[in-house]
mmCIF file of N, CA and C in Angstrom:
data_model
loop_
_atom_site.group_PDB
_atom_site.id
_atom_site.type_symbol
_atom_site.label_atom_id
_atom_site.label_comp_id
_atom_site.label_asym_id
_atom_site.label_seq_id
_atom_site.Cartn_x
_atom_site.Cartn_y
_atom_site.Cartn_z
ATOM 1 N N MET A 1 0.686 -1.161 0.129
ATOM 2 C CA MET A 1 -0.110 0.042 0.011
ATOM 3 C C MET A 1 0.761 1.427 -0.292
ATOM 4 N N SER A 2 2.089 1.095 0.495
ATOM 5 C CA SER A 2 2.964 2.573 0.430
ATOM 6 C C SER A 2 3.151 3.311 -0.613
ATOM 7 N N GLY A 3 3.050 2.406 -1.724
ATOM 8 C CA GLY A 3 3.176 3.157 -3.218
ATOM 9 C C GLY A 3 2.258 3.312 -3.725
ATOM 10 N N ALA A 4 0.998 3.566 -3.102
ATOM 11 C CA ALA A 4 -0.551 3.787 -3.834
ATOM 12 C C ALA A 4 -0.573 5.021 -4.552
ATOM 13 N N ASN A 5 -1.167 5.031 -5.886
ATOM 14 C CA ASN A 5 -1.293 6.173 -6.375
ATOM 15 C C ASN A 5 -2.663 7.050 -5.822
ATOM 16 N N THR A 6 -2.097 8.458 -5.247
ATOM 17 C CA THR A 6 -3.158 9.249 -4.639
ATOM 18 C C THR A 6 -3.426 10.233 -5.638
ATOM 19 N N THR A 7 -2.738 10.299 -6.911
ATOM 20 C CA THR A 7 -3.700 11.574 -7.718
ATOM 21 C C THR A 7 -5.065 11.408 -8.310
ATOM 22 N N ASN A 8 -5.644 10.308 -8.119
ATOM 23 C CA ASN A 8 -6.983 10.140 -8.682
ATOM 24 C C ASN A 8 -7.926 10.011 -7.607
ATOM 25 N N ILE A 9 -7.323 10.429 -6.168
ATOM 26 C CA ILE A 9 -8.289 10.412 -4.890
ATOM 27 C C ILE A 9 -8.818 11.924 -5.120
ATOM 28 N N PRO A 10 -10.316 12.086 -4.979
ATOM 29 C CA PRO A 10 -11.263 13.051 -4.827
ATOM 30 C C PRO A 10 -10.914 13.671 -3.699
ATOM 31 N N ALA A 11 -11.051 15.254 -3.649
ATOM 32 C CA ALA A 11 -10.231 15.893 -2.772
ATOM 33 C C ALA A 11 -11.112 15.993 -1.268
ATOM 34 N N ASP A 12 -12.655 15.347 -1.434
ATOM 35 C CA ASP A 12 -13.241 15.160 -0.440
ATOM 36 C C ASP A 12 -13.260 13.685 0.113
ATOM 37 N N LYS A 13 -12.353 12.989 -0.238
ATOM 38 C CA LYS A 13 -12.306 11.692 0.303
ATOM 39 C C LYS A 13 -10.962 11.577 0.582
ATOM 40 N N LEU A 14 -10.136 12.421 0.457
ATOM 41 C CA LEU A 14 -8.399 12.521 0.860
ATOM 42 C C LEU A 14 -8.445 12.460 2.115
ATOM 43 N N VAL A 15 -7.538 11.343 2.708
ATOM 44 C CA VAL A 15 -6.768 11.329 4.055
ATOM 45 C C VAL A 15 -5.330 11.799 3.897
ATOM 46 N N ARG A 16 -4.901 12.667 4.517
ATOM 47 C CA ARG A 16 -3.505 12.748 4.529
ATOM 48 C C ARG A 16 -3.014 12.940 6.058
ATOM 49 N N VAL A 17 -2.004 11.944 6.341
ATOM 50 C CA VAL A 17 -1.725 11.645 7.863
ATOM 51 C C VAL A 17 -0.041 12.000 7.708
ATOM 52 N N THR A 18 0.503 12.806 8.746
ATOM 53 C CA THR A 18 1.924 13.186 8.559
ATOM 54 C C THR A 18 2.334 12.541 10.123
ATOM 55 N N PHE A 19 3.222 11.694 10.272
ATOM 56 C CA PHE A 19 3.860 11.440 11.310
ATOM 57 C C PHE A 19 5.310 11.895 11.721
ATOM 58 N N GLU A 20 5.134 12.953 12.608
ATOM 59 C CA GLU A 20 6.169 13.414 13.093
ATOM 60 C C GLU A 20 6.942 12.814 14.329
ATOM 61 N N PRO A 21 8.557 13.225 14.426
ATOM 62 C CA PRO A 21 9.102 14.305 13.801
ATOM 63 C C PRO A 21 9.780 13.684 12.441
ATOM 64 N N GLU A 22 9.578 12.350 11.811
ATOM 65 C CA GLU A 22 9.969 11.909 10.817
ATOM 66 C C GLU A 22 9.613 12.759 9.467
ATOM 67 N N GLY A 23 8.533 13.378 9.721
ATOM 68 C CA GLY A 23 7.741 14.041 8.430
ATOM 69 C C GLY A 23 7.292 13.229 7.270
ATOM 70 N N LYS A 24 7.014 12.015 7.814
ATOM 71 C CA LYS A 24 6.485 11.115 6.829
ATOM 72 C C LYS A 24 5.117 11.251 6.595
ATOM 73 N N THR A 25 4.764 11.482 5.337
ATOM 74 C CA THR A 25 2.972 11.748 5.227
ATOM 75 C C THR A 25 2.920 10.775 4.340
ATOM 76 N N VAL A 26 1.502 9.863 4.523
ATOM 77 C CA VAL A 26 0.704 9.094 3.720
ATOM 78 C C VAL A 26 -0.443 9.802 3.522
ATOM 79 N N GLU A 27 -1.022 9.403 2.050
ATOM 80 C CA GLU A 27 -2.344 9.527 1.738
ATOM 81 C C GLU A 27 -2.983 8.585 1.252
ATOM 82 N N PHE A 28 -4.357 8.374 1.375
ATOM 83 C CA PHE A 28 -5.194 7.359 0.950
ATOM 84 C C PHE A 28 -6.630 7.811 0.835
ATOM 85 N N GLU A 29 -7.404 7.164 0.065
ATOM 86 C CA GLU A 29 -8.857 7.669 0.138
ATOM 87 C C GLU A 29 -9.486 6.910 1.186
ATOM 88 N N TYR A 30 -10.370 7.735 2.068
ATOM 89 C CA TYR A 30 -11.169 7.685 3.127
ATOM 90 C C TYR A 30 -12.046 6.194 2.701
ATOM 91 N N GLY A 31 -12.114 5.159 3.469
ATOM 92 C CA GLY A 31 -12.832 3.966 3.701
ATOM 93 C C GLY A 31 -12.193 2.978 2.497
ATOM 94 N N THR A 32 -10.912 3.042 2.168
ATOM 95 C CA THR A 32 -10.417 2.057 1.398
ATOM 96 C C THR A 32 -9.275 1.336 1.743
ATOM 97 N N MET A 33 -8.748 1.910 2.904
ATOM 98 C CA MET A 33 -7.714 1.250 3.544
ATOM 99 C C MET A 33 -7.932 -0.302 4.108
ATOM 100 N N PRO A 34 -7.038 -1.437 3.799
ATOM 101 C CA PRO A 34 -7.266 -2.374 4.299
ATOM 102 C C PRO A 34 -6.985 -2.515 6.018
ATOM 103 N N TYR A 35 -7.721 -3.237 6.473
ATOM 104 C CA TYR A 35 -7.378 -3.420 8.260
ATOM 105 C C TYR A 35 -6.316 -4.165 8.279
ATOM 106 N N ASP A 36 -5.064 -3.470 9.098
ATOM 107 C CA ASP A 36 -4.124 -4.334 9.061
ATOM 108 C C ASP A 36 -3.728 -5.039 10.741
ATOM 109 N N HIS A 37 -5.117 -5.007 11.254
ATOM 110 C CA HIS A 37 -5.542 -5.621 12.454
ATOM 111 C C HIS A 37 -4.493 -5.347 13.447
ATOM 112 N N HIS A 38 -3.896 -3.981 13.687
ATOM 113 C CA HIS A 38 -3.316 -3.262 14.835
ATOM 114 C C HIS A 38 -4.035 -2.060 15.348
ATOM 115 N N GLY A 39 -4.532 -2.331 16.424
ATOM 116 C CA GLY A 39 -5.427 -1.521 16.976
ATOM 117 C C GLY A 39 -6.700 -1.328 16.402
ATOM 118 N N LYS A 40 -7.579 -0.327 16.621
ATOM 119 C CA LYS A 40 -8.868 -0.426 15.649
ATOM 120 C C LYS A 40 -8.566 -0.177 14.435
ATOM 121 N N PRO A 41 -9.479 -0.522 13.572
ATOM 122 C CA PRO A 41 -9.788 0.093 12.014
ATOM 123 C C PRO A 41 -9.619 1.272 12.020
ATOM 124 N N MET A 42 -8.577 1.873 11.334
ATOM 125 C CA MET A 42 -8.422 3.291 10.650
ATOM 126 C C MET A 42 -8.118 4.149 11.867
ATOM 127 N N SER A 43 -7.482 3.266 13.037
ATOM 128 C CA SER A 43 -6.602 4.228 13.861
ATOM 129 C C SER A 43 -5.295 4.514 13.390
ATOM 130 N N PHE A 44 -4.665 5.674 14.095
ATOM 131 C CA PHE A 44 -3.288 5.741 13.563
ATOM 132 C C PHE A 44 -2.229 4.745 13.582
ATOM 133 N N LEU A 45 -2.304 3.912 14.336
ATOM 134 C CA LEU A 45 -1.549 2.403 14.381
ATOM 135 C C LEU A 45 -1.760 1.807 13.287
ATOM 136 N N ASP A 46 -3.111 1.673 12.832
ATOM 137 C CA ASP A 46 -3.567 0.954 11.609
ATOM 138 C C ASP A 46 -2.854 1.270 10.685
ATOM 139 N N VAL A 47 -3.052 2.781 10.321
ATOM 140 C CA VAL A 47 -2.625 3.551 9.001
ATOM 141 C C VAL A 47 -0.782 3.524 9.133
ATOM 142 N N ALA A 48 -0.191 3.600 10.095
ATOM 143 C CA ALA A 48 1.226 3.348 10.242
ATOM 144 C C ALA A 48 1.828 1.893 10.050
ATOM 145 N N GLU A 49 0.595 0.980 10.333
ATOM 146 C CA GLU A 49 1.019 -0.281 9.833
ATOM 147 C C GLU A 49 1.097 -0.544 8.568
ATOM 148 N N ASN A 50 -0.089 0.040 7.880
ATOM 149 C CA ASN A 50 -0.364 -0.295 6.365
ATOM 150 C C ASN A 50 0.746 0.624 5.590
ATOM 151 N N PHE A 51 1.113 1.527 5.987
ATOM 152 C CA PHE A 51 2.237 2.231 5.459
ATOM 153 C C PHE A 51 3.672 2.017 5.612
ATOM 154 N N GLU A 52 4.016 0.974 6.676
ATOM 155 C CA GLU A 52 5.161 0.445 7.169
ATOM 156 C C GLU A 52 5.890 1.708 8.148
ATOM 157 N N ILE A 53 5.437 2.623 8.501
ATOM 158 C CA ILE A 53 5.834 3.481 9.684
ATOM 159 C C ILE A 53 5.839 3.169 10.911
ATOM 160 N N PHE A 54 6.824 3.103 11.339
ATOM 161 C CA PHE A 54 7.059 2.621 12.792
ATOM 162 C C PHE A 54 6.323 3.312 14.029
ATOM 163 N N LEU A 55 5.396 2.702 14.447
ATOM 164 C CA LEU A 55 4.782 3.237 15.799
ATOM 165 C C LEU A 55 4.932 2.314 16.562
ATOM 166 N N ASP A 56 5.950 2.087 17.757
ATOM 167 C CA ASP A 56 5.631 1.223 18.732
ATOM 168 C C ASP A 56 4.257 0.774 19.224
ATOM 169 N N HIS A 57 4.150 -0.760 19.417
ATOM 170 C CA HIS A 57 2.982 -0.920 19.970
ATOM 171 C C HIS A 57 3.175 -2.296 20.679
ATOM 172 N N ALA A 58 3.523 -2.367 21.952
ATOM 173 C CA ALA A 58 4.043 -3.265 22.642
ATOM 174 C C ALA A 58 2.813 -4.381 22.921
ATOM 175 N N CYS A 59 1.532 -3.958 23.125
ATOM 176 C CA CYS A 59 0.788 -4.762 23.181
ATOM 177 C C CYS A 59 0.052 -5.399 22.201
ATOM 178 N N GLY A 60 0.389 -5.152 21.092
ATOM 179 C CA GLY A 60 -0.396 -5.291 19.636
ATOM 180 C C GLY A 60 -1.262 -4.583 19.294
ATOM 181 N N GLY A 61 -1.705 -3.541 20.203
ATOM 182 C CA GLY A 61 -2.531 -2.744 19.706
ATOM 183 C C GLY A 61 -4.135 -2.731 20.322
ATOM 184 N N SER A 62 -3.968 -3.329 21.423
ATOM 185 C CA SER A 62 -4.998 -4.019 22.023
ATOM 186 C C SER A 62 -5.565 -2.869 23.479
ATOM 187 N N CYS A 63 -4.627 -1.773 23.606
ATOM 188 C CA CYS A 63 -5.120 -0.765 24.634
ATOM 189 C C CYS A 63 -4.811 -1.544 25.943
ATOM 190 N N ALA A 64 -3.650 -2.100 26.203
ATOM 191 C CA ALA A 64 -2.819 -2.572 27.305
ATOM 192 C C ALA A 64 -1.870 -1.934 27.400
ATOM 193 N N CYS A 65 -1.310 -1.051 26.942
ATOM 194 C CA CYS A 65 -0.269 -0.052 27.377
ATOM 195 C C CYS A 65 -0.294 1.137 26.698
ATOM 196 N N THR A 66 0.850 1.935 27.003
ATOM 197 C CA THR A 66 1.089 3.524 26.382
ATOM 198 C C THR A 66 1.870 3.402 25.345
ATOM 199 N N THR A 67 2.834 2.402 24.542
ATOM 200 C CA THR A 67 3.616 2.513 24.029
ATOM 201 C C THR A 67 3.447 3.338 22.725
ATOM 202 N N CYS A 68 2.292 3.300 22.263
ATOM 203 C CA CYS A 68 1.789 3.911 20.996
ATOM 204 C C CYS A 68 1.097 5.368 21.095
ATOM 205 N N HIS A 69 1.643 5.961 22.259
ATOM 206 C CA HIS A 69 1.195 7.233 22.564
ATOM 207 C C HIS A 69 1.603 8.358 21.419
ATOM 208 N N VAL A 70 0.596 9.161 21.190
ATOM 209 C CA VAL A 70 1.045 10.139 20.301
ATOM 210 C C VAL A 70 0.479 11.519 20.972
ATOM 211 N N TRP A 71 0.759 12.548 20.032
ATOM 212 C CA TRP A 71 0.174 13.851 19.988
ATOM 213 C C TRP A 71 -0.390 14.189 19.154
ATOM 214 N N VAL A 72 -1.755 14.355 19.072
ATOM 215 C CA VAL A 72 -2.242 14.831 17.925
ATOM 216 C C VAL A 72 -2.131 16.320 17.742
ATOM 217 N N LYS A 73 -1.227 16.713 16.682
ATOM 218 C CA LYS A 73 -1.107 18.174 16.345
ATOM 219 C C LYS A 73 -2.311 18.870 15.302
ATOM 220 N N GLU A 74 -2.704 17.976 14.508
ATOM 221 C CA GLU A 74 -3.646 18.553 13.863
ATOM 222 C C GLU A 74 -4.596 17.520 13.306
ATOM 223 N N GLY A 75 -5.947 18.083 13.219
ATOM 224 C CA GLY A 75 -7.153 17.149 12.585
ATOM 225 C C GLY A 75 -7.794 16.422 13.883
ATOM 226 N N ALA A 76 -7.738 16.799 15.141
ATOM 227 C CA ALA A 76 -8.413 16.070 16.133
ATOM 228 C C ALA A 76 -9.970 16.240 16.237
ATOM 229 N N GLN A 77 -10.429 16.972 15.633
ATOM 230 C CA GLN A 77 -11.585 17.298 15.265
ATOM 231 C C GLN A 77 -12.336 16.035 14.245
ATOM 232 N N GLY A 78 -11.384 15.365 13.734
ATOM 233 C CA GLY A 78 -11.942 14.219 12.345
ATOM 234 C C GLY A 78 -11.513 12.898 13.292
ATOM 235 N N ILE A 79 -11.266 12.771 14.558
ATOM 236 C CA ILE A 79 -11.005 11.412 15.119
ATOM 237 C C ILE A 79 -11.820 11.434 16.263
ATOM 238 N N SER A 80 -11.993 9.874 16.449
ATOM 239 C CA SER A 80 -13.027 9.473 17.563
ATOM 240 C C SER A 80 -12.551 10.029 18.870
ATOM 241 N N GLU A 81 -13.552 10.278 19.832
ATOM 242 C CA GLU A 81 -13.551 10.745 21.191
ATOM 243 C C GLU A 81 -12.695 9.308 21.796
ATOM 244 N N ALA A 82 -11.961 9.356 22.863
ATOM 245 C CA ALA A 82 -11.454 8.706 23.648
ATOM 246 C C ALA A 82 -12.301 7.831 24.532
ATOM 247 N N ASP A 83 -12.512 6.537 24.477
ATOM 248 C CA ASP A 83 -13.421 5.842 25.519
ATOM 249 C C ASP A 83 -12.696 5.769 26.915
ATOM 250 N N ASP A 84 -13.537 5.131 28.003
ATOM 251 C CA ASP A 84 -13.190 5.164 28.858
ATOM 252 C C ASP A 84 -11.853 4.335 28.954
ATOM 253 N N ASP A 85 -11.841 3.077 28.388
ATOM 254 C CA ASP A 85 -10.456 2.150 28.466
ATOM 255 C C ASP A 85 -9.426 3.001 27.755
ATOM 256 N N GLU A 86 -9.352 3.898 26.948
ATOM 257 C CA GLU A 86 -8.279 4.458 26.802
ATOM 258 C C GLU A 86 -7.837 5.906 27.521
ATOM 259 N N LEU A 87 -8.952 6.182 28.175
ATOM 260 C CA LEU A 87 -8.898 7.321 29.474
ATOM 261 C C LEU A 87 -7.920 6.530 30.366
ATOM 262 N N ASP A 88 -8.600 5.514 30.974
ATOM 263 C CA ASP A 88 -7.911 4.962 31.953
ATOM 264 C C ASP A 88 -6.152 4.342 31.691
ATOM 265 N N ARG A 89 -6.303 3.856 30.354
ATOM 266 C CA ARG A 89 -4.733 3.580 30.108
ATOM 267 C C ARG A 89 -3.993 4.936 30.191
ATOM 268 N N MET A 90 -4.572 5.731 29.736
ATOM 269 C CA MET A 90 -3.595 7.192 29.310
ATOM 270 C C MET A 90 -3.117 7.874 30.743
ATOM 271 N N ASP A 91 -3.947 7.507 31.687
ATOM 272 C CA ASP A 91 -3.589 7.838 33.156
ATOM 273 C C ASP A 91 -2.266 7.213 33.480
ATOM 274 N N MET A 92 -1.667 6.209 32.776
ATOM 275 C CA MET A 92 -0.481 5.823 32.999
ATOM 276 C C MET A 92 0.675 6.143 32.034
ATOM 277 N N ALA A 93 0.261 7.223 31.087
ATOM 278 C CA ALA A 93 1.292 7.671 30.083
ATOM 279 C C ALA A 93 2.225 8.596 30.568
ATOM 280 N N ALA A 94 3.560 8.448 30.235
ATOM 281 C CA ALA A 94 4.133 9.495 30.794
ATOM 282 C C ALA A 94 4.011 10.909 29.878
ATOM 283 N N ASP A 95 4.408 12.033 30.181
ATOM 284 C CA ASP A 95 4.157 13.327 29.594
ATOM 285 C C ASP A 95 2.922 13.529 28.797
ATOM 286 N N GLN A 96 1.717 13.347 29.524
ATOM 287 C CA GLN A 96 0.352 13.560 28.912
ATOM 288 C C GLN A 96 0.249 15.040 28.448
ATOM 289 N N GLN A 97 -0.455 15.517 27.392
ATOM 290 C CA GLN A 97 -0.680 16.652 27.253
ATOM 291 C C GLN A 97 -2.230 16.708 26.617
ATOM 292 N N LEU A 98 -2.668 17.655 26.508
ATOM 293 C CA LEU A 98 -4.190 18.044 26.179
ATOM 294 C C LEU A 98 -4.398 17.248 24.817
ATOM 295 N N ASN A 99 -3.545 16.944 24.132
ATOM 296 C CA ASN A 99 -3.876 16.525 22.750
ATOM 297 C C ASN A 99 -2.996 14.716 22.601
ATOM 298 N N SER A 100 -3.011 14.205 23.767
ATOM 299 C CA SER A 100 -2.505 12.772 24.047
ATOM 300 C C SER A 100 -3.445 11.979 23.430
ATOM 301 N N ARG A 101 -3.107 10.943 22.512
ATOM 302 C CA ARG A 101 -4.082 9.797 22.420
ATOM 303 C C ARG A 101 -3.249 8.392 22.457
ATOM 304 N N LEU A 102 -3.796 7.467 22.380
ATOM 305 C CA LEU A 102 -3.058 6.269 21.942
ATOM 306 C C LEU A 102 -3.479 5.754 20.711
ATOM 307 N N GLY A 103 -2.308 5.949 19.891
ATOM 308 C CA GLY A 103 -2.514 5.465 18.505
ATOM 309 C C GLY A 103 -3.247 4.372 17.841
ATOM 310 N N CYS A 104 -3.392 3.564 18.770
ATOM 311 C CA CYS A 104 -4.209 2.178 18.581
ATOM 312 C C CYS A 104 -5.961 2.490 18.762
ATOM 313 N N GLN A 105 -6.336 3.457 19.484
ATOM 314 C CA GLN A 105 -7.486 3.560 19.775
ATOM 315 C C GLN A 105 -8.033 5.045 19.202
ATOM 316 N N ALA A 106 -7.117 5.987 18.773
ATOM 317 C CA ALA A 106 -7.694 7.040 17.995
ATOM 318 C C ALA A 106 -7.970 6.755 16.328
ATOM 319 N N VAL A 107 -9.349 7.062 16.308
ATOM 320 C CA VAL A 107 -9.811 6.585 15.002
ATOM 321 C C VAL A 107 -9.928 7.747 13.925
ATOM 322 N N ILE A 108 -9.606 7.725 12.845
ATOM 323 C CA ILE A 108 -9.975 8.499 11.633
ATOM 324 C C ILE A 108 -11.243 8.576 11.464
ATOM 325 N N THR A 109 -12.165 9.670 11.509
ATOM 326 C CA THR A 109 -13.588 9.019 11.256
ATOM 327 C C THR A 109 -14.030 10.094 10.193
ATOM 328 N N LYS A 110 -13.204 10.799 9.583
ATOM 329 C CA LYS A 110 -13.763 11.436 8.240
ATOM 330 C C LYS A 110 -12.153 11.673 7.302
ATOM 331 N N PRO A 111 -12.448 12.078 6.208
ATOM 332 C CA PRO A 111 -11.450 12.732 5.410
ATOM 333 C C PRO A 111 -10.650 13.945 6.007
ATOM 334 N N GLY A 112 -9.612 14.116 5.708
ATOM 335 C CA GLY A 112 -9.158 15.513 6.422
ATOM 336 C C GLY A 112 -7.402 15.307 6.176
ATOM 337 N N THR A 113 -6.959 16.402 7.028
ATOM 338 C CA THR A 113 -5.530 16.513 7.201
ATOM 339 C C THR A 113 -5.141 16.109 8.761
ATOM 340 N N TYR A 114 -4.306 15.146 8.920
ATOM 341 C CA TYR A 114 -3.777 14.876 9.998
ATOM 342 C C TYR A 114 -2.418 14.833 10.469
ATOM 343 N N VAL A 115 -1.884 15.224 11.685
ATOM 344 C CA VAL A 115 -0.589 15.420 11.859
ATOM 345 C C VAL A 115 -0.512 14.913 13.322
ATOM 346 N N VAL A 116 0.484 13.979 13.755
ATOM 347 C CA VAL A 116 0.398 13.173 15.112
ATOM 348 C C VAL A 116 2.136 13.344 15.250
ATOM 349 N N GLU A 117 2.495 13.242 16.439
ATOM 350 C CA GLU A 117 3.673 13.368 16.818
ATOM 351 C C GLU A 117 3.891 11.998 17.781
ATOM 352 N N ILE A 118 5.054 11.604 17.423
ATOM 353 C CA ILE A 118 5.363 10.375 18.211
ATOM 354 C C ILE A 118 6.536 10.939 19.477
ATOM 355 N N PRO A 119 6.055 11.024 20.696
ATOM 356 C CA PRO A 119 7.396 11.553 21.525
ATOM 357 C C PRO A 119 8.511 11.042 21.368
ATOM 358 N N LYS A 120 9.655 11.843 21.609
ATOM 359 C CA LYS A 120 11.007 11.240 21.407
ATOM 360 C C LYS A 120 11.077 10.388 22.399
ATOM 361 N N TRP A 121 10.611 10.395 23.674
ATOM 362 C CA TRP A 121 10.793 9.360 24.807
ATOM 363 C C TRP A 121 10.248 8.033 24.390
ATOM 364 N N ASN A 122 9.294 7.927 23.402
ATOM 365 C CA ASN A 122 8.361 6.823 23.118
ATOM 366 C C ASN A 122 8.634 6.367 22.066
ATOM 367 N N ARG A 123 9.967 6.322 21.325
ATOM 368 C CA ARG A 123 10.350 5.761 20.177
ATOM 369 C C ARG A 123 11.277 5.024 20.365
ATOM 370 N N ASN A 124 11.341 3.712 20.647
ATOM 371 C CA ASN A 124 12.385 2.600 21.076
ATOM 372 C C ASN A 124 13.334 2.413 19.560
ATOM 373 N N TYR A 125 14.479 2.218 19.765
ATOM 374 C CA TYR A 125 15.284 2.039 18.416
ATOM 375 C C TYR A 125 14.991 0.461 17.735
ATOM 376 N N VAL A 126 14.316 -0.262 18.441
ATOM 377 C CA VAL A 126 14.202 -1.426 18.061
ATOM 378 C C VAL A 126 13.109 -2.189 18.500
ATOM 379 N N SER A 127 12.019 -2.543 17.929
ATOM 380 C CA SER A 127 11.053 -3.243 18.292
ATOM 381 C C SER A 127 10.119 -4.447 17.722
ATOM 382 N N GLU A 128 9.970 -5.443 17.575
ATOM 383 C CA GLU A 128 9.213 -6.041 16.825
ATOM 384 C C GLU A 128 10.441 -6.413 15.642
ATOM 385 N N GLY A 129 11.309 -6.011 15.524
ATOM 386 C CA GLY A 129 12.211 -6.202 14.455
ATOM 387 C C GLY A 129 12.128 -5.088 13.405
ATOM 388 N N LYS A 130 11.614 -4.147 13.789
ATOM 389 C CA LYS A 130 11.636 -2.873 13.009
ATOM 390 C C LYS A 130 12.476 -1.953 13.244
ATOM 391 N N PRO A 131 13.682 -1.297 12.860
ATOM 392 C CA PRO A 131 14.527 -0.438 13.128
ATOM 393 C C PRO A 131 13.736 0.799 13.099
ATOM 394 N N LEU A 132 13.797 1.571 14.018
ATOM 395 C CA LEU A 132 13.665 3.029 13.620
ATOM 396 C C LEU A 132 14.320 3.462 12.740
ATOM 397 N N THR A 133 14.086 4.530 11.908
ATOM 398 C CA THR A 133 14.699 5.367 10.911
ATOM 399 C C THR A 133 16.073 5.875 11.736
ATOM 400 N N LEU A 134 15.785 6.470 12.691
ATOM 401 C CA LEU A 134 17.071 7.095 13.397
ATOM 402 C C LEU A 134 18.181 6.336 13.744
ATOM 403 N N ALA A 135 17.646 4.944 13.881
ATOM 404 C CA ALA A 135 18.725 3.835 14.423
ATOM 405 C C ALA A 135 19.497 3.267 13.292
ATOM 406 N N GLU A 136 18.972 3.855 12.006
ATOM 407 C CA GLU A 136 19.668 3.144 10.710
ATOM 408 C C GLU A 136 20.880 3.582 10.683
ATOM 409 N N GLY A 137 21.924 2.960 10.320
ATOM 410 C CA GLY A 137 23.144 3.398 9.899
ATOM 411 C C GLY A 137 24.129 3.302 11.178
ATOM 412 N N LYS A 138 23.402 2.895 12.412
ATOM 413 C CA LYS A 138 24.421 3.093 13.511
ATOM 414 C C LYS A 138 25.246 1.653 13.826
#
């Protein structure tokens, strides 16, 4: 899916997600991304996995840890509200901000532009056999 052609996506169906600090942006048509079984369907974790972007998720995206903690920098109005399970889990997350969400639970609910930041302290160099971009070449 990472090589998907986005030039034919109607503007009113375009989803654009940027993952910071790497600055990786992916685009796809809303409602067409296959579910990769990581977190909830259309969650930021699901998007990351579909496009081979590393977002740590030690529990497999089942809302049992906080390793996929992200800060939603843009597009909060287009994602699902946090449910009680996520709010309870977030109580254990380090460096919570008002825009903190679990990547496995924050679901994109409509087309639009989204920017999420993976906190520096939350990016492992190697997890599940996937090296982080920053660790390459070391």
